Short mmCIF file of C-alpha atoms in Angstrom, two decimals:
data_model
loop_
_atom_site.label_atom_id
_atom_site.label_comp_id
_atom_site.label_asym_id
_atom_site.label_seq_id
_atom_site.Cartn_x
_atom_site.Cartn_y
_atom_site.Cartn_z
CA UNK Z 1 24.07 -23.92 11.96
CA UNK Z 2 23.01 -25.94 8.62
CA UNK Z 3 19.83 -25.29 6.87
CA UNK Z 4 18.40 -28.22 8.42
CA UNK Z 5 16.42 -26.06 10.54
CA UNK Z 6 13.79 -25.01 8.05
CA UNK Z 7 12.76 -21.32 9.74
CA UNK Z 8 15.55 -19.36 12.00
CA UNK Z 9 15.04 -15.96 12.90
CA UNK Z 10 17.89 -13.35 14.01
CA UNK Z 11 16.69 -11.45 16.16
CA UNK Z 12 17.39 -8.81 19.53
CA UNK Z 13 14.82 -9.52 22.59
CA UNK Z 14 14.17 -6.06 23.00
CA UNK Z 15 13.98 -5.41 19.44
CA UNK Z 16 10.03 -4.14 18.59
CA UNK Z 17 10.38 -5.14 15.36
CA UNK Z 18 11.68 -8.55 16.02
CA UNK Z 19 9.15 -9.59 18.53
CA UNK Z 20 6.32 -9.04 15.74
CA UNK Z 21 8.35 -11.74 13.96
CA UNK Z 22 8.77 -13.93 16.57
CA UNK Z 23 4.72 -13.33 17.37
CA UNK Z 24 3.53 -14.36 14.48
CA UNK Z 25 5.02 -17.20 13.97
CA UNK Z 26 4.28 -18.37 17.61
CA UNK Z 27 0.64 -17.15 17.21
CA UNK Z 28 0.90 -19.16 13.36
CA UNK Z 29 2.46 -22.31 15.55
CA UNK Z 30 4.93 -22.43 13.28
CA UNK Z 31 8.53 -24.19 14.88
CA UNK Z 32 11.58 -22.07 14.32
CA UNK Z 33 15.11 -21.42 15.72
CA UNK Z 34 15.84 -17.63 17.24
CA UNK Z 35 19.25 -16.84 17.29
CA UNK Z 36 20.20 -13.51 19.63
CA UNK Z 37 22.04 -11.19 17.90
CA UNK Z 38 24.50 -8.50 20.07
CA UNK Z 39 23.68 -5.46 18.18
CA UNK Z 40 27.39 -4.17 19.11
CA UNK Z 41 28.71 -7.24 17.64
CA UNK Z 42 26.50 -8.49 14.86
CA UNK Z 43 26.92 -11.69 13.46
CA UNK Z 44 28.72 -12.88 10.38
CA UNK Z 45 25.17 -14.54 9.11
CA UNK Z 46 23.06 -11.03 9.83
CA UNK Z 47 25.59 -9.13 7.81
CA UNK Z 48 25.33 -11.63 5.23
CA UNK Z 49 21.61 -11.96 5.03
CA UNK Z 50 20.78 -8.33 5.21
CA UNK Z 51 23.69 -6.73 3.69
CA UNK Z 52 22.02 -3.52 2.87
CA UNK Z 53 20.00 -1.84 6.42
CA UNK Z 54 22.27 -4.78 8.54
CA UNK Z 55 19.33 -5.31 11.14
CA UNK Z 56 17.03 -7.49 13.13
CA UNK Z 57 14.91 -8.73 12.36
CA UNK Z 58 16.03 -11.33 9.58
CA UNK Z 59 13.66 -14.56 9.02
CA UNK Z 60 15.68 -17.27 7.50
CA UNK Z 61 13.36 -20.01 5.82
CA UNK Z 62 15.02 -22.94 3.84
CA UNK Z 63 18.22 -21.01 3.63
CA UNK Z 64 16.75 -17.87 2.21
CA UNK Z 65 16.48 -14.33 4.10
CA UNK Z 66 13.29 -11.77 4.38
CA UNK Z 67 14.35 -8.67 6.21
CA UNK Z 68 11.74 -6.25 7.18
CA UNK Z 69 9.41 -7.09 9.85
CA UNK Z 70 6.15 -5.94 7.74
CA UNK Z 71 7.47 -7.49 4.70
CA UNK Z 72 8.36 -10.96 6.98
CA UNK Z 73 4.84 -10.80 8.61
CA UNK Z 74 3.18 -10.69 4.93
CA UNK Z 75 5.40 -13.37 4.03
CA UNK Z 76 4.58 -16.01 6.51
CA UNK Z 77 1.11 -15.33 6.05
CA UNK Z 78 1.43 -15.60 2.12
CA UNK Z 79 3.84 -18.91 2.92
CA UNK Z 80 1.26 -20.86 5.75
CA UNK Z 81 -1.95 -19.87 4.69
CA UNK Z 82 -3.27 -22.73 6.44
CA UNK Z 83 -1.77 -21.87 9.80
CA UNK Z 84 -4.52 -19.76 11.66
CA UNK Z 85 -4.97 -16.99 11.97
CA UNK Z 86 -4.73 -15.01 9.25
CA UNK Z 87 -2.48 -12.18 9.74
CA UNK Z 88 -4.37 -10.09 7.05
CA UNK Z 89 -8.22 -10.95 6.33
CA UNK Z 90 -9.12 -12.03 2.79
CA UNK Z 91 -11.23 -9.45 1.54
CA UNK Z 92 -9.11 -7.08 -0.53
CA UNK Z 93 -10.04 -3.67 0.67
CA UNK Z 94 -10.14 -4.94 4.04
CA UNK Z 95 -6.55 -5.93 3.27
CA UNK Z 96 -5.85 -2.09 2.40
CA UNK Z 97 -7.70 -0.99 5.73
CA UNK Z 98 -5.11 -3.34 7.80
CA UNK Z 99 -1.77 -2.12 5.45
CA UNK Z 100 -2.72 1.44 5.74
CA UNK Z 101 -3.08 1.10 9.72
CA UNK Z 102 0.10 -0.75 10.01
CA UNK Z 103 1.54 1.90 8.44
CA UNK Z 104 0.43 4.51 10.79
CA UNK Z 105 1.00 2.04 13.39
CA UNK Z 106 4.62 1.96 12.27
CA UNK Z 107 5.49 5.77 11.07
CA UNK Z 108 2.91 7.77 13.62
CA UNK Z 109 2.55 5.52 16.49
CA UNK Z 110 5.38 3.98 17.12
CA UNK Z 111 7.46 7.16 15.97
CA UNK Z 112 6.01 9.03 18.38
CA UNK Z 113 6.85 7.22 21.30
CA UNK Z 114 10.43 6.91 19.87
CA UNK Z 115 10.20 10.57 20.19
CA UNK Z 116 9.02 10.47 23.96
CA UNK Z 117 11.52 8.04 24.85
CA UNK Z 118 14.56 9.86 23.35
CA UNK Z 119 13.55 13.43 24.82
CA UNK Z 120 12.94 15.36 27.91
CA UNK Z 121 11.32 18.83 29.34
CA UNK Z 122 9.70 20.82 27.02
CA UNK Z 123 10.11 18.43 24.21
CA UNK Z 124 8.96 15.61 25.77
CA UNK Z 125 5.71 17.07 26.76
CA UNK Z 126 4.77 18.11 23.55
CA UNK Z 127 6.40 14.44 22.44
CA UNK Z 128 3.56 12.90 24.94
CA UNK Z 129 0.74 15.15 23.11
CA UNK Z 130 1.33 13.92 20.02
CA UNK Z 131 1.10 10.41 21.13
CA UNK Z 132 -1.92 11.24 22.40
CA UNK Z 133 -3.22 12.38 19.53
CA UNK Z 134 -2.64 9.41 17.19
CA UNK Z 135 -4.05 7.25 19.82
CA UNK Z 136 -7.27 9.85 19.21
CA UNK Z 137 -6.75 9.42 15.71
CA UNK Z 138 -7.18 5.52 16.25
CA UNK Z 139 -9.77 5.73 18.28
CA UNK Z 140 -11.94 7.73 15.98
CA UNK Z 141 -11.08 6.67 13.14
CA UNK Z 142 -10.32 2.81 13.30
CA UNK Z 143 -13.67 1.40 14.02
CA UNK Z 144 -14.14 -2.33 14.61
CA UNK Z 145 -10.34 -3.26 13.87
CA UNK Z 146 -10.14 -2.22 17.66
CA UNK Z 147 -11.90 -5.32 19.60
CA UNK Z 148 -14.94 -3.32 21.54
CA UNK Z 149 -15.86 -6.83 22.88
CA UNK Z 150 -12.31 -7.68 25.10
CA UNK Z 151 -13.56 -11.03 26.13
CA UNK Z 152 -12.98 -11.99 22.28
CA UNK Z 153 -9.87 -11.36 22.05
CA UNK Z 154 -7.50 -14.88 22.24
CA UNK Z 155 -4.34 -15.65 20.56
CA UNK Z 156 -5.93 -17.04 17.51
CA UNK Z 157 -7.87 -14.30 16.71
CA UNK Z 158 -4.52 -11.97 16.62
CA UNK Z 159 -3.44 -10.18 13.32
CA UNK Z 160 -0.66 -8.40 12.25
CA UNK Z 161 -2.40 -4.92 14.15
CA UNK Z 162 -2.76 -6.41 17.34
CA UNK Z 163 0.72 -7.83 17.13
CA UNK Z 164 1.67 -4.23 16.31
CA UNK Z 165 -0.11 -3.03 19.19
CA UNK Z 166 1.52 -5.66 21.34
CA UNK Z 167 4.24 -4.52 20.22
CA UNK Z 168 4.79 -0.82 20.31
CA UNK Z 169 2.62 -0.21 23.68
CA UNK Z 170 2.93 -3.87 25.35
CA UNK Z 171 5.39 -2.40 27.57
CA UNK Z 172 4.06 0.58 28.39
CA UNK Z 173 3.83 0.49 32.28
CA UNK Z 174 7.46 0.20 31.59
CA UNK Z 175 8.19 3.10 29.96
CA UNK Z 176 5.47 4.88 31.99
CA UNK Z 177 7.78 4.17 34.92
CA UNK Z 178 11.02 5.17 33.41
CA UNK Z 179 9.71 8.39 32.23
CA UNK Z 180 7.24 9.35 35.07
CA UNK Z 181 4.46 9.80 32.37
CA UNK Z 182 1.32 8.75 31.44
CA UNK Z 183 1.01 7.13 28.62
CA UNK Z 184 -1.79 4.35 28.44
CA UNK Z 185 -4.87 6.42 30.20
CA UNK Z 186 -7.82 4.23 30.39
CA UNK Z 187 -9.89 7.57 30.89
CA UNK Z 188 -8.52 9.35 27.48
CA UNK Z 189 -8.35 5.61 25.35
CA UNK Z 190 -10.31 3.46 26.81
CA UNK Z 191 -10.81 1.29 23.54
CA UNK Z 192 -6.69 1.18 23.37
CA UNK Z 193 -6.06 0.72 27.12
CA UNK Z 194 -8.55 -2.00 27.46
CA UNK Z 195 -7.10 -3.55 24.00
CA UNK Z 196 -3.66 -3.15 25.12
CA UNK Z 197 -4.20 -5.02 28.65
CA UNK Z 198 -7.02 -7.85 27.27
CA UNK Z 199 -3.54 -9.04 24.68
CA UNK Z 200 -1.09 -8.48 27.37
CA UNK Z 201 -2.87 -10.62 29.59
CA UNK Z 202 -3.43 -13.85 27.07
CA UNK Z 203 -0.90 -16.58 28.53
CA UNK Z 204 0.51 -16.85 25.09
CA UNK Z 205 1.68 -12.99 25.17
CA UNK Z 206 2.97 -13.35 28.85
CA UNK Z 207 5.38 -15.95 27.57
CA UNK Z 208 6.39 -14.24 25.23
CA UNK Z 209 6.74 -10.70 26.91
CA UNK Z 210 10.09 -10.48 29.08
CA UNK Z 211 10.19 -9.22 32.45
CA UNK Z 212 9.06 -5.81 33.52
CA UNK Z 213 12.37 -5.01 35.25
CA UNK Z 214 14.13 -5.95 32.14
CA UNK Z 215 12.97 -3.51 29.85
CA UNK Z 216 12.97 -1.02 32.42
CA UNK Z 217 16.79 -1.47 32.56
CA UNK Z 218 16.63 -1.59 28.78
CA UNK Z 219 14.94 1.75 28.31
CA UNK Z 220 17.22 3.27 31.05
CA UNK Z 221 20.36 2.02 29.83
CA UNK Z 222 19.59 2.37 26.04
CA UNK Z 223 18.38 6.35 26.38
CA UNK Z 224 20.72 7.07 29.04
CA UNK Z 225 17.94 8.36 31.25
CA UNK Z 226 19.05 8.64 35.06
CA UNK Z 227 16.29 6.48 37.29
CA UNK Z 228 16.41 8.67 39.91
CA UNK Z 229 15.70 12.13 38.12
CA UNK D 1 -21.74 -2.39 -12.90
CA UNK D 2 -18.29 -0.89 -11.30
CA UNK D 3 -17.86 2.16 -9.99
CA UNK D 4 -14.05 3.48 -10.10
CA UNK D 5 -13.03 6.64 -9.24
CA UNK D 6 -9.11 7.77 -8.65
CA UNK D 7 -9.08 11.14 -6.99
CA UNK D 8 -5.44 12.60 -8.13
CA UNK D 9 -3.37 15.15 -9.18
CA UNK D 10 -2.51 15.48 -12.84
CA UNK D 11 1.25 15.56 -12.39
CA UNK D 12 1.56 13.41 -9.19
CA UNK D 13 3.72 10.97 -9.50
CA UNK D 14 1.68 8.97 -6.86
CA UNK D 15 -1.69 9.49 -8.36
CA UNK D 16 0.19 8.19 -12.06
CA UNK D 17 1.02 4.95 -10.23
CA UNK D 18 -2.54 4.14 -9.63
CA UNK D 19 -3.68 5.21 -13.33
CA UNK D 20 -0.95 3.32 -14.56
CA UNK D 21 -1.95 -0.12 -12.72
CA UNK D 22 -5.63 0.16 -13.61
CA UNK D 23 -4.99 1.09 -17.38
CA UNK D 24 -2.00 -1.83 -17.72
CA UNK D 25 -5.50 -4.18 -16.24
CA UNK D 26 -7.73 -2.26 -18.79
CA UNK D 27 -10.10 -0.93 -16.10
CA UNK D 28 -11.95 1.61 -16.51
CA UNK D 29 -12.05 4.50 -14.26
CA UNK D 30 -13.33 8.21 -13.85
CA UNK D 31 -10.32 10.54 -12.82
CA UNK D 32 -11.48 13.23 -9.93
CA UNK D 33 -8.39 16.14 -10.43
CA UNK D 34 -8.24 17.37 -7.17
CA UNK D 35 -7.08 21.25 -6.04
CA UNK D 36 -4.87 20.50 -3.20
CA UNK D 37 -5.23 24.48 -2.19
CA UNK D 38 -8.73 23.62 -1.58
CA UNK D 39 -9.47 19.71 -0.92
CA UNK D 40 -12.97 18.40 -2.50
CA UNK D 41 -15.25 17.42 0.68
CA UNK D 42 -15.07 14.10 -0.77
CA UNK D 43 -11.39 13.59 -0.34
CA UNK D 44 -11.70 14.51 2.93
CA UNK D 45 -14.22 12.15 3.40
CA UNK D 46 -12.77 9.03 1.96
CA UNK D 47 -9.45 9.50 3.63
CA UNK D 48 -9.92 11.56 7.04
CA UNK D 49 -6.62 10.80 8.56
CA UNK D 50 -4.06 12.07 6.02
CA UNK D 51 -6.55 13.70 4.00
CA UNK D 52 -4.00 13.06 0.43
CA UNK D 53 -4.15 11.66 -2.52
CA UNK D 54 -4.28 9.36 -4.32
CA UNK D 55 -7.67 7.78 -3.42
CA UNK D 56 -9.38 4.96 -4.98
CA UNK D 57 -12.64 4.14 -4.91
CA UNK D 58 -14.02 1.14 -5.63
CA UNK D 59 -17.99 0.91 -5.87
CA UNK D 60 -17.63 3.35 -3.02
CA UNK D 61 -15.13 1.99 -0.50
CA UNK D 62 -11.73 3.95 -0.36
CA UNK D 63 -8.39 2.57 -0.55
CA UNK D 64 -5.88 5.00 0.06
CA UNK D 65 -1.52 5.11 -0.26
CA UNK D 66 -0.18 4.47 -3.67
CA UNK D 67 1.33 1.48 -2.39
CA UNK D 68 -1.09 -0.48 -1.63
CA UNK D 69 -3.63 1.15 -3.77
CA UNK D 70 -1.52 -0.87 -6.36
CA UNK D 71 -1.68 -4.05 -4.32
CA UNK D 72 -4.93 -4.03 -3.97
CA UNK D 73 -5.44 -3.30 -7.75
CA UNK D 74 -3.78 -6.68 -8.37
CA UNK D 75 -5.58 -8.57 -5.87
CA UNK D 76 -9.11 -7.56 -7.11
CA UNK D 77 -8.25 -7.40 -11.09
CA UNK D 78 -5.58 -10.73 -11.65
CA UNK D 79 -5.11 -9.94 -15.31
CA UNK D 80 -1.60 -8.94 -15.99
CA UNK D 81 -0.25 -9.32 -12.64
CA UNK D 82 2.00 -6.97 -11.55
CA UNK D 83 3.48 -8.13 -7.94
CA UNK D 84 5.10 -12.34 -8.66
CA UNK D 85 2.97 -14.94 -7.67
CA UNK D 86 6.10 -16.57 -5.09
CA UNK D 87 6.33 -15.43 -2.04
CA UNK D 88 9.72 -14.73 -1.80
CA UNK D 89 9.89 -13.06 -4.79
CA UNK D 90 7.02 -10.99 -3.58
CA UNK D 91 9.03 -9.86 -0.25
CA UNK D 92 11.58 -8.94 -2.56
CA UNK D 93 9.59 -6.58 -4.11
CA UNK D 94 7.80 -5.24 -1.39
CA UNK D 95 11.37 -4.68 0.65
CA UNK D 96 12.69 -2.34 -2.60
CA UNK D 97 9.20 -0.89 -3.06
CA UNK D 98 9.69 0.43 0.47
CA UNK D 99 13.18 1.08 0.22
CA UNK D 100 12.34 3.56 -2.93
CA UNK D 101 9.27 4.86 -0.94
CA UNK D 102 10.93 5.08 2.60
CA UNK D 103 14.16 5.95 2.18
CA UNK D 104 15.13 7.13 -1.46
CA UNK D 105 11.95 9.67 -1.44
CA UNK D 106 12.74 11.07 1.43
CA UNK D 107 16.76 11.78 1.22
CA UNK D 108 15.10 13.38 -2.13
CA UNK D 109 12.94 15.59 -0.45
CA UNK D 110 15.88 16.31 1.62
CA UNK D 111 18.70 16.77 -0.45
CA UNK D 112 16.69 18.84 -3.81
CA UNK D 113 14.13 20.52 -2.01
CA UNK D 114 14.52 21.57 1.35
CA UNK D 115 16.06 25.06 2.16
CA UNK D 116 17.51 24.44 5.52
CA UNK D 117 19.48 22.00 7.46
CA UNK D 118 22.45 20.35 6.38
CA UNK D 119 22.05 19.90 2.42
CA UNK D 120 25.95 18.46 2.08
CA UNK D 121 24.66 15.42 4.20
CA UNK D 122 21.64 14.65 2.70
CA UNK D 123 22.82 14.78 -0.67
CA UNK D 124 25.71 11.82 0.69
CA UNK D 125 22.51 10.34 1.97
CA UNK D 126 20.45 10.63 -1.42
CA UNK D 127 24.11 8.95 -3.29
CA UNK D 128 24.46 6.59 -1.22
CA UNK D 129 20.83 4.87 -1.13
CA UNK D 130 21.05 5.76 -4.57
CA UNK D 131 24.33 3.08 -5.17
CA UNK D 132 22.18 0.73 -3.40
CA UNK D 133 19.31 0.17 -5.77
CA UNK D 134 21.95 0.85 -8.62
CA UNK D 135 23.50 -2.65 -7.13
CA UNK D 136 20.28 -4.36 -7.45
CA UNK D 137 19.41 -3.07 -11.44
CA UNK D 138 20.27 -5.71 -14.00
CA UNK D 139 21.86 -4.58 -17.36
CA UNK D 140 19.19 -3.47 -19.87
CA UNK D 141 16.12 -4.99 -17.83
CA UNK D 142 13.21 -4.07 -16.40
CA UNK D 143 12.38 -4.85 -12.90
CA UNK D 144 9.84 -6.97 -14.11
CA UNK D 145 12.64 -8.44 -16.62
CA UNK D 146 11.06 -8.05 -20.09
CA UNK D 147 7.53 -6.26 -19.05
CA UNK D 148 7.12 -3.34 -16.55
CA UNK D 149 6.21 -4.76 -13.09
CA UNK D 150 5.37 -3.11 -9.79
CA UNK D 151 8.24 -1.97 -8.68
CA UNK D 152 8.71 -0.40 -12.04
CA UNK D 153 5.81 1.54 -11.53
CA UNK D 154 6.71 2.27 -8.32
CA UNK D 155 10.10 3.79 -9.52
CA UNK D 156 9.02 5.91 -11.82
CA UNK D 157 9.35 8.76 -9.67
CA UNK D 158 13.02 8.07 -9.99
CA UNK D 159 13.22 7.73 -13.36
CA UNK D 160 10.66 10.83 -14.52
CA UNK D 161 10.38 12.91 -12.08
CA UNK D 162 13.73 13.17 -10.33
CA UNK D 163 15.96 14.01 -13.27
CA UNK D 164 13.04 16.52 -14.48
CA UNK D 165 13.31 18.46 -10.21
CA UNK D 166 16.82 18.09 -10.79
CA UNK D 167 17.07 20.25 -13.70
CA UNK D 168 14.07 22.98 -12.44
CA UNK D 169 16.28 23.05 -9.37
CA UNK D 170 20.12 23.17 -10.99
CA UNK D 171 20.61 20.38 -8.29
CA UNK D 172 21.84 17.09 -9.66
CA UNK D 173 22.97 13.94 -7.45
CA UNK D 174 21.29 11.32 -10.02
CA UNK D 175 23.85 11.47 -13.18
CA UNK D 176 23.99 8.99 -15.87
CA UNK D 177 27.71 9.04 -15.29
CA UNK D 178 27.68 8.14 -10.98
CA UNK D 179 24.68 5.83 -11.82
CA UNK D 180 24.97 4.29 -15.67
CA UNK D 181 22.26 1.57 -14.03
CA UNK D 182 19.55 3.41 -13.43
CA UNK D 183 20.16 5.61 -16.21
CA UNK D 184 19.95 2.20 -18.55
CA UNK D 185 16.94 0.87 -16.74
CA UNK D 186 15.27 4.31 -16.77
CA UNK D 187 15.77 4.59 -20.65
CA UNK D 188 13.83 0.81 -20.61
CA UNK D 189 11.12 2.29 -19.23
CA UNK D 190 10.51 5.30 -20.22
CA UNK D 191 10.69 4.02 -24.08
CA UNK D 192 7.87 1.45 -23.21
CA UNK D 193 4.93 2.94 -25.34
CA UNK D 194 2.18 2.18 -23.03
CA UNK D 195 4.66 4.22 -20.54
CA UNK D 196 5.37 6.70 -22.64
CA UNK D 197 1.47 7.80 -23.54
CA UNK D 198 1.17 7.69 -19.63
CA UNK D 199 3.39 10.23 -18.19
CA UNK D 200 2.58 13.81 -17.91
CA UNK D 201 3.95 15.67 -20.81
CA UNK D 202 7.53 17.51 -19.63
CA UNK D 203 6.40 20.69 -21.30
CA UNK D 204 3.31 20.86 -19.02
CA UNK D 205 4.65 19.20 -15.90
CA UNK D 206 7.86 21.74 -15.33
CA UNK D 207 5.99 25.02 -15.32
CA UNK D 208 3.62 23.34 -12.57
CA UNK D 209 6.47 22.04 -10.85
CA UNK D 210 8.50 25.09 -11.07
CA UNK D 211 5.66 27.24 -9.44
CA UNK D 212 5.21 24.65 -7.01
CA UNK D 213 9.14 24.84 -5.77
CA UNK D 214 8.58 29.04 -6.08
CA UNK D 215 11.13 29.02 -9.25
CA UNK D 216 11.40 31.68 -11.54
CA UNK D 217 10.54 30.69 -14.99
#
């Protein structure tokens, strides 16, 4: 494993934050090598290249690491600007408008369905409200970042939200079946849930996405959650 | 003609950041001084979901998060850049920028300030991320090597307004002795004049802070 290969990326294939790597640089068309890491048995080069959180993702390009997915995504658009799409628009406060929803994509969002995966009763109720909510948040409050026209949407239109999207509720008939809850409700977010499913169906994303009874096995087996409760 | 406004908090360390980036570009702005007891209907309006400050606005479109309030400063005023123009060195900055905002701010919040849960641990927590960015600190440099940079900026709540909690609350975890480092890089920055005339004064800043953490005087 020389640096011949110009980009390599360590990552976990049911890793969230590794898939947005490994999205936008499919999305970009840009080559690279994935190596799997076991998370129970990291690898010599992950501890290496990201010595201080020891995680996936890492992008390796021409020998040097990036860790962070958001910082990675920001870096291969700064790196192949020519490589539609854009990850981030041009305009600068449109720019903002994208970081500060990736952010609440990343610590409200995505947080909160961490917190409905890892609970149960009582807590898990109130877990699934405030999931809900951000989604109302998003719906209110993002405007035309969500597509209202679904027909548009095709993988090289995609930016670093959608690949967000993609990735923290992609799977959610998964976890909706795991958990026996409703998550995705085309009646309560009908912008998200028709968002959601116009990506998840692009051929592109399909490839991409592994198979339903995979992460189902995944979720169960990660949270400990007994299928047949 | 440009219309700035920065809606802020005198001795917010996040609302400083933003005044500190414009001024370093020499752009002018009007400062708003918000009442965070009782929000100005404009605050609410320019940033509805967290409803915080700092804002920016910018011939009336908001960009909110001191973060990237800052990048966006550099992208629309390139004078004096503050982030480096390589990309790699740019995701360098951006992964301790979020390392200091992500994790050392809130093992802070954790360890100093809160009243409950389990304060041993969090103060291990605050050390230890601590001796991680006291790893990364070069001897007598700035982040930005010879001129204050972004993530100088950005750290500034370490350097200013940690050690001055830390003494309102008789609660210390960042010494110069367990981190010399930061201590020396601190000292850099802090003696910058254009720094200096930018910080709130001490004098004023601990009574505020002291009746903010309910501290008898």
């Amino acid at each position: 494993m020389g640096d011949e290969v110009e980009v390599r990326v360590h990552g976990m294939w049911a890793s969230t934050y590794s898939k947005r790597v490994e999205l936008a640089l499919k999305i970009k068309g840009i080559p690279y090598e994935y190596v799997e890491e076991d998370l129970m048995n990291k690898s010599q080069a992950l501890l290496e290249y990201n010595p201080i959180h020891k995680k996936v993702p890492v992008l390796v390009h021409n020998g040097k690491p990036i860790v962070e997915s958001l910082v990675i995504l920001e870096y291969i658009d700064e790196v192949w600007p020519d490589h539609a799409p854009r990850l981030l628009p041009r305009d600068p406060v449109d720019r903002a408008r994208v970081r500060f929803w990736s952010g609440f994509l990343q610590n409200q969002l995505l947080e909160s369905v961490l917190k409905l995966v890892m609970s149960s009763g009582e807590e898990q109720e109130k877990a699934l409200d405030e999931l809900h909510e951000k989604m109302t948040i998003m719906e209110q409050e993002m405007g035309d970042i969500i597509p209202k026209d679904i027909s548009s949407i095709q993988s090289k239109s995609l930016g670093l939200l959608d690949i967000q999207v993609i990735c923290t509720l992609g799977a959610y008939k998964a976890h909706e079946q795991v958990l026996g809850v409703k998550i995705l409700d085309p009646h309560k977010h009908s912008l998200i849930y028709a968002w959601v499913n116009a990506m998840m169906d692009l051929p592109m994303i399909k490839e991409i996405t592994p198979p339903h009874d995979n992460v189902v096995n995944f979720i169960q087996m990660i949270f400990k959650i007994n299928p047949s409760a | 003609m440009q219309e700035i406004k920065v809606y802020g908090v005198w001795g917010s360390p996040f609302s400083r950041r933003v005044e500190i980036a414009l001024k370093m570009k020499g752009v002018e702005y009007e400062f708003i001084e918000e009442d965070l007891e009782n929000k100005s209907d404009e605050l609410l309006m320019y940033n509805p979901v967290h409803k915080k400050i700092p804002v920016l606005v910018h011939n009336g479109k908001p960009v909110v998060e001191s973060s990237l309030i800052m990048e966006y400063i550099d992208e629309t005023w390139k004078q004096n850049a503050l982030l480096p123009t390589d990309p790699y060195d740019r995701a360098q900055v951006r992964f301790w920028a979020k390392f200091i905002d992500d994790k050392i701010m809130a093992s802070v919040g954790a360890a100093l300030l809160s009243k409950g849960g389990d304060i041993s641990k969090a103060k291990e927590e605050m050390q230890e991320l601590l001796t991680v960015l006291e790893s990364e600190i070069t001897k007598n440099k700035l982040f930005g090597g010879d001129k204050v940079s972004f993530l100088d900026i950005i750290g500034l709540f370490v350097a200013y307004w940690v050690p001055i909690v830390q003494d309102i609350l008789g609660n210390h975890v960042l010494t110069r002795d367990k981190f010399p480092g930061i201590y020396e890089w601190a000292d850099v920055l802090l003696d910058d004049a254009f720094i200096k005339k930018n910080l709130p004064d001490k004098d004023k800043l601990i009574p505020i802070l002291r009746s903010r953490f309910g501290v008898k005087p």
